[in-house]
Short mmCIF file of C-alpha atoms in Angstrom, two decimals:
data_model
loop_
_atom_site.label_atom_id
_atom_site.label_comp_id
_atom_site.label_asym_id
_atom_site.label_seq_id
_atom_site.Cartn_x
_atom_site.Cartn_y
_atom_site.Cartn_z
CA MET A 1 21.48 -7.55 21.82
CA THR A 2 21.50 -11.24 21.06
CA ASP A 3 19.01 -14.05 20.61
CA LEU A 4 16.74 -12.25 18.13
CA THR A 5 14.56 -14.24 15.71
CA ILE A 6 12.32 -12.70 13.06
CA ARG A 7 9.75 -15.28 11.98
CA ARG A 8 6.29 -15.60 10.46
CA ALA A 9 3.56 -14.84 13.02
CA THR A 10 1.16 -17.59 14.07
CA ALA A 11 -2.31 -17.33 15.57
CA ASP A 12 -0.69 -17.89 18.98
CA ASP A 13 1.16 -14.57 18.59
CA LEU A 14 -2.04 -12.54 18.20
CA PRO A 15 -2.41 -11.42 21.86
CA ALA A 16 1.20 -10.13 21.91
CA ILE A 17 0.81 -8.38 18.54
CA VAL A 18 -2.50 -6.76 19.49
CA ALA A 19 -1.02 -5.59 22.81
CA MET A 20 1.77 -3.82 20.89
CA LEU A 21 -0.71 -2.29 18.42
CA ALA A 22 -2.68 -0.88 21.35
CA ASP A 23 0.39 0.35 23.32
CA ASP A 24 0.90 3.33 21.03
CA PRO A 25 -0.33 6.95 21.10
CA LEU A 26 -2.48 6.43 17.99
CA GLY A 27 -3.28 2.77 18.51
CA ALA A 28 -4.63 3.38 22.02
CA THR A 29 -7.78 4.93 20.53
CA ARG A 30 -8.12 2.56 17.58
CA GLU A 31 -7.60 -0.90 19.01
CA SER A 32 -9.67 -3.15 21.29
CA PRO A 33 -7.25 -5.67 22.82
CA ASP A 34 -10.02 -7.07 25.05
CA ASP A 35 -12.02 -8.22 22.01
CA PRO A 36 -9.94 -10.74 20.08
CA ALA A 37 -12.60 -11.73 17.51
CA PRO A 38 -11.89 -9.09 14.81
CA TYR A 39 -8.15 -9.75 15.07
CA ARG A 40 -8.64 -13.51 14.68
CA ALA A 41 -10.78 -12.99 11.60
CA ALA A 42 -8.18 -10.61 10.15
CA TYR A 43 -5.39 -13.07 10.90
CA GLU A 44 -7.23 -15.73 8.86
CA ARG A 45 -7.48 -13.29 5.92
CA ILE A 46 -3.76 -12.52 6.16
CA ALA A 47 -2.77 -16.19 6.43
CA ALA A 48 -4.86 -17.05 3.34
CA ASP A 49 -3.08 -14.47 1.14
CA PRO A 50 0.35 -15.61 -0.10
CA HIS A 51 1.39 -11.98 -0.72
CA GLN A 52 1.15 -11.10 2.98
CA HIS A 53 4.11 -11.60 5.30
CA LEU A 54 3.11 -10.91 8.89
CA VAL A 55 6.14 -11.39 11.12
CA VAL A 56 7.16 -11.05 14.73
CA ALA A 57 10.53 -10.42 16.31
CA GLU A 58 11.12 -12.75 19.23
CA ARG A 59 13.81 -12.41 21.86
CA SER A 60 14.32 -15.06 24.56
CA GLY A 61 10.94 -16.57 23.76
CA ARG A 62 9.10 -13.24 24.01
CA VAL A 63 7.44 -11.32 21.13
CA VAL A 64 9.00 -7.85 21.08
CA GLY A 65 8.19 -6.49 17.62
CA THR A 66 6.03 -6.94 14.54
CA LEU A 67 5.44 -5.70 11.03
CA GLN A 68 3.48 -6.69 7.96
CA LEU A 69 4.98 -6.78 4.48
CA THR A 70 2.73 -6.93 1.40
CA LEU A 71 3.93 -7.61 -2.14
CA VAL A 72 1.94 -5.62 -4.71
CA PRO A 73 2.57 -6.24 -8.43
CA GLY A 74 1.94 -3.23 -10.65
CA LEU A 75 2.41 -1.78 -14.13
CA SER A 76 3.96 1.59 -13.33
CA ARG A 77 7.75 2.07 -13.16
CA ARG A 78 8.23 -0.56 -15.91
CA GLY A 79 6.13 -3.19 -14.17
CA ALA A 80 7.62 -2.67 -10.73
CA THR A 81 6.55 -4.83 -7.80
CA ARG A 82 6.16 -2.80 -4.62
CA ALA A 83 6.70 -4.09 -1.11
CA VAL A 84 4.52 -2.21 1.35
CA ILE A 85 5.36 -2.14 5.07
CA GLU A 86 2.49 -1.64 7.51
CA ALA A 87 1.87 -1.91 11.23
CA VAL A 88 5.44 -1.64 12.53
CA ARG A 89 5.42 -1.90 16.31
CA ILE A 90 8.21 -2.30 18.85
CA HIS A 91 7.54 -3.40 22.42
CA ALA A 92 8.00 -0.54 24.91
CA ASP A 93 10.87 -2.41 26.62
CA GLU A 94 12.85 -2.49 23.37
CA ARG A 95 12.33 1.01 21.99
CA GLY A 96 15.50 2.88 21.09
CA ALA A 97 17.60 -0.29 21.26
CA GLY A 98 17.93 -0.96 17.53
CA LEU A 99 15.15 -3.50 17.07
CA GLY A 100 13.27 -1.17 14.69
CA THR A 101 16.36 -1.04 12.50
CA ASP A 102 16.66 -4.83 12.58
CA LEU A 103 13.01 -5.25 11.57
CA ILE A 104 13.11 -2.72 8.73
CA GLU A 105 16.41 -4.12 7.45
CA TRP A 106 14.81 -7.57 7.50
CA ALA A 107 11.84 -6.18 5.54
CA VAL A 108 14.08 -4.52 2.94
CA ALA A 109 16.21 -7.67 2.49
CA THR A 110 13.09 -9.84 2.22
CA SER A 111 11.53 -7.46 -0.31
CA ARG A 112 14.65 -7.71 -2.44
CA ARG A 113 14.69 -11.51 -2.16
CA LEU A 114 11.03 -11.67 -3.22
CA GLY A 115 11.73 -9.61 -6.33
CA ALA A 116 10.37 -6.22 -5.26
CA ASP A 117 11.76 -3.11 -6.97
CA LEU A 118 10.60 -0.59 -4.39
CA VAL A 119 9.78 -0.60 -0.67
CA GLN A 120 7.21 1.89 0.55
CA LEU A 121 5.35 2.79 3.71
CA THR A 122 3.36 5.64 5.17
CA SER A 123 3.81 7.11 8.60
CA ASP A 124 1.36 9.35 10.44
CA ALA A 125 2.41 13.00 10.10
CA THR A 126 2.60 13.27 13.91
CA ARG A 127 5.26 10.52 14.23
CA THR A 128 8.25 12.81 13.67
CA ASP A 129 10.72 10.46 15.39
CA ALA A 130 9.66 7.70 13.00
CA HIS A 131 10.24 10.01 10.01
CA ARG A 132 13.86 10.63 11.04
CA PHE A 133 14.27 6.89 11.62
CA TYR A 134 13.10 5.97 8.09
CA GLU A 135 15.26 8.68 6.53
CA ARG A 136 18.31 7.34 8.37
CA LEU A 137 17.54 3.94 6.83
CA GLY A 138 17.61 5.42 3.32
CA PHE A 139 13.91 6.09 2.71
CA THR A 140 12.83 9.35 1.06
CA ALA A 141 9.70 11.20 2.22
CA SER A 142 8.68 11.93 -1.35
CA HIS A 143 4.92 11.47 -1.03
CA LEU A 144 1.85 12.55 0.90
CA GLY A 145 -0.32 9.75 2.24
CA PHE A 146 -4.09 10.19 1.98
CA LYS A 147 -6.69 8.14 3.86
CA LEU A 148 -10.45 7.88 3.77
CA ALA A 149 -12.29 5.86 6.40
CA LEU A 150 -15.30 3.95 5.06
CA MET B 1 -20.12 13.13 -20.34
CA THR B 2 -21.82 9.90 -21.32
CA ASP B 3 -20.91 6.42 -22.47
CA LEU B 4 -18.35 5.73 -19.72
CA THR B 5 -17.55 2.16 -18.67
CA ILE B 6 -15.16 1.20 -15.87
CA ARG B 7 -14.14 -2.43 -16.34
CA ARG B 8 -11.36 -4.86 -15.50
CA ALA B 9 -8.31 -4.35 -17.74
CA THR B 10 -7.26 -7.10 -20.14
CA ALA B 11 -3.88 -7.77 -21.75
CA ASP B 12 -5.20 -5.98 -24.86
CA ASP B 13 -5.43 -2.75 -22.85
CA LEU B 14 -1.73 -2.74 -21.96
CA PRO B 15 -0.52 -0.42 -24.76
CA ALA B 16 -3.15 2.20 -23.87
CA ILE B 17 -2.40 1.93 -20.13
CA VAL B 18 1.36 2.16 -20.60
CA ALA B 19 0.92 5.17 -22.91
CA MET B 20 -0.99 6.95 -20.11
CA LEU B 21 1.62 5.98 -17.51
CA ALA B 22 4.32 7.51 -19.72
CA ASP B 23 2.34 10.66 -20.60
CA ASP B 24 2.94 12.25 -17.22
CA PRO B 25 5.65 14.57 -15.81
CA LEU B 26 6.99 11.85 -13.50
CA GLY B 27 6.15 8.85 -15.68
CA ALA B 28 8.01 10.28 -18.68
CA THR B 29 11.33 9.45 -17.01
CA ARG B 30 10.27 6.15 -15.44
CA GLU B 31 8.44 4.29 -18.19
CA SER B 32 9.54 2.60 -21.42
CA PRO B 33 6.44 2.37 -23.65
CA ASP B 34 8.52 1.02 -26.56
CA ASP B 35 9.49 -2.08 -24.54
CA PRO B 36 6.29 -3.99 -23.68
CA ALA B 37 7.97 -7.05 -22.13
CA PRO B 38 8.20 -5.87 -18.49
CA TYR B 39 4.59 -4.63 -18.61
CA ARG B 40 3.33 -7.96 -19.97
CA ALA B 41 5.16 -9.83 -17.21
CA ALA B 42 3.73 -7.46 -14.59
CA TYR B 43 0.23 -7.85 -16.05
CA GLU B 44 0.48 -11.62 -15.57
CA ARG B 45 1.46 -11.11 -11.92
CA ILE B 46 -1.50 -8.77 -11.40
CA ALA B 47 -3.96 -11.09 -13.15
CA ALA B 48 -2.81 -14.03 -10.99
CA ASP B 49 -3.51 -12.19 -7.70
CA PRO B 50 -7.20 -12.12 -6.73
CA HIS B 51 -6.60 -9.10 -4.46
CA GLN B 52 -5.59 -6.88 -7.41
CA HIS B 53 -8.20 -4.95 -9.37
CA LEU B 54 -6.62 -3.27 -12.38
CA VAL B 55 -9.29 -1.34 -14.25
CA VAL B 56 -9.66 0.95 -17.21
CA ALA B 57 -12.22 3.63 -17.98
CA GLU B 58 -13.45 3.33 -21.54
CA ARG B 59 -15.41 5.96 -23.45
CA SER B 60 -16.75 5.29 -26.96
CA GLY B 61 -14.48 2.25 -27.27
CA ARG B 62 -11.35 4.14 -26.24
CA VAL B 63 -9.34 3.67 -23.01
CA VAL B 64 -9.20 7.06 -21.27
CA GLY B 65 -8.26 6.25 -17.68
CA THR B 66 -6.86 3.60 -15.38
CA LEU B 67 -6.18 2.76 -11.76
CA GLN B 68 -5.20 -0.23 -9.67
CA LEU B 69 -6.95 -1.16 -6.43
CA THR B 70 -5.34 -3.62 -3.99
CA LEU B 71 -7.09 -5.18 -1.00
CA VAL B 72 -4.72 -5.62 1.95
CA PRO B 73 -5.95 -7.46 5.05
CA GLY B 74 -4.32 -6.34 8.29
CA LEU B 75 -4.46 -6.53 12.08
CA SER B 76 -4.26 -2.85 13.02
CA ARG B 77 -7.42 -0.73 13.49
CA ARG B 78 -9.28 -3.80 14.84
CA GLY B 79 -8.40 -6.01 11.91
CA ALA B 80 -9.14 -3.44 9.23
CA THR B 81 -8.82 -4.32 5.55
CA ARG B 82 -7.21 -1.51 3.56
CA ALA B 83 -7.90 -0.73 -0.08
CA VAL B 84 -4.86 0.86 -1.68
CA ILE B 85 -5.17 2.92 -4.87
CA GLU B 86 -2.12 3.11 -7.15
CA ALA B 87 -1.29 4.26 -10.66
CA VAL B 88 -4.22 6.60 -11.32
CA ARG B 89 -3.92 8.06 -14.80
CA ILE B 90 -6.31 10.09 -16.94
CA HIS B 91 -5.81 10.49 -20.68
CA ALA B 92 -4.67 14.03 -21.61
CA ASP B 93 -7.88 14.57 -23.63
CA GLU B 94 -10.02 13.96 -20.54
CA ARG B 95 -8.15 15.86 -17.83
CA GLY B 96 -10.25 18.33 -15.87
CA ALA B 97 -13.50 16.83 -17.18
CA GLY B 98 -14.52 14.81 -14.12
CA LEU B 99 -13.20 11.40 -15.12
CA GLY B 100 -10.76 11.35 -12.19
CA THR B 101 -13.68 11.86 -9.83
CA ASP B 102 -15.63 9.07 -11.54
CA LEU B 103 -12.67 6.69 -11.22
CA ILE B 104 -11.94 7.47 -7.56
CA GLU B 105 -15.64 7.27 -6.68
CA TRP B 106 -15.74 3.88 -8.40
CA ALA B 107 -12.68 2.80 -6.36
CA VAL B 108 -14.23 3.95 -3.07
CA ALA B 109 -17.56 2.23 -3.83
CA THR B 110 -15.76 -0.97 -4.89
CA SER B 111 -13.59 -0.89 -1.75
CA ARG B 112 -16.72 -0.66 0.39
CA ARG B 113 -18.41 -3.49 -1.54
CA LEU B 114 -15.33 -5.70 -1.07
CA GLY B 115 -15.37 -5.13 2.70
CA ALA B 116 -12.56 -2.60 3.09
CA ASP B 117 -12.61 -0.32 6.13
CA LEU B 118 -10.19 2.30 4.82
CA VAL B 119 -9.05 3.55 1.40
CA GLN B 120 -5.53 4.91 1.12
CA LEU B 121 -3.13 6.17 -1.50
CA THR B 122 0.05 8.18 -1.76
CA SER B 123 0.66 11.03 -4.14
CA ASP B 124 4.04 12.49 -5.06
CA ALA B 125 4.68 15.67 -3.06
CA THR B 126 5.02 17.62 -6.32
CA ARG B 127 1.48 16.77 -7.51
CA THR B 128 -0.24 19.64 -5.69
CA ASP B 129 -3.29 19.63 -7.99
CA ALA B 130 -3.81 15.97 -7.17
CA HIS B 131 -3.64 16.73 -3.44
CA ARG B 132 -6.47 19.26 -3.69
CA PHE B 133 -8.42 16.78 -5.80
CA TYR B 134 -8.17 13.99 -3.18
CA GLU B 135 -9.06 16.39 -0.36
CA ARG B 136 -12.17 17.47 -2.26
CA LEU B 137 -13.16 13.79 -2.48
CA GLY B 138 -12.95 13.45 1.32
CA PHE B 139 -9.43 12.08 1.76
CA THR B 140 -7.20 13.44 4.54
CA ALA B 141 -3.47 14.02 3.98
CA SER B 142 -2.63 12.59 7.38
CA HIS B 143 0.56 10.72 6.48
CA LEU B 144 3.97 11.04 4.90
CA GLY B 145 4.82 8.48 2.24
CA PHE B 146 8.34 7.04 2.26
CA LYS B 147 9.95 5.13 -0.60
CA LEU B 148 13.19 3.23 -1.03
CA ALA B 149 14.22 1.99 -4.48
CA LEU B 150 15.91 -1.42 -4.43
#
């Protein structure tokens, strides 16, 4: 498909991003799209941190995808900088049409351009379609991801 | 055991940290402790980023453990800030003696103090002892961790 732009998200994109976060089997129980305040506060934290790259994919003036890329410097692996992908979402109208591939390929190319040595992400164990998708794009499921809610 | 301090790492701690990174079944093939240059450059990147917390555990004047904590603001989960733990290492002399628990408990308490809503980490699938350790500390292995070397 044509006419795709991947660009830095602005505060005006928040309603579209939050709608995509909520339109998801896991997100449906975690998000509150009718209460924008916590998302606005989080957006300000993201915008203030130069190591965060929150982007949207826009097609024909409409936001149809999003992800967040974080650059994390570190000592291990000979001082490797990691690029961490979080919060990948594709609008329901675009699923299965290749936009996920476009977004992840953008993230990998941007990570390389920014000097990262490694790209990493975690995916909920229940998202088996996503696991096959990341493996097709060259990722290896070498780790377990642990979480603790505070 | 007594006399334990967990404090921010300085450039003077780099040799001890890199030695611990290399003294590990996976690190042995990934690290180059005889070549300090990439670690010094990475330390400068970490020190310049206020969202990085690289710490060492010191006992009786000797560095015996390390980890890195990164605060990542985000939109998902109602604007949750994530604290990400990386590069946990315990000196061989201290393994099995509770220092890992002390370090992770410090990281969880610090994450809470800094306003994080979630603590997360990934652990190589081969580190089965580490998986039991994190589960004992309340973490859930809910995710798969994918990596792509650039």
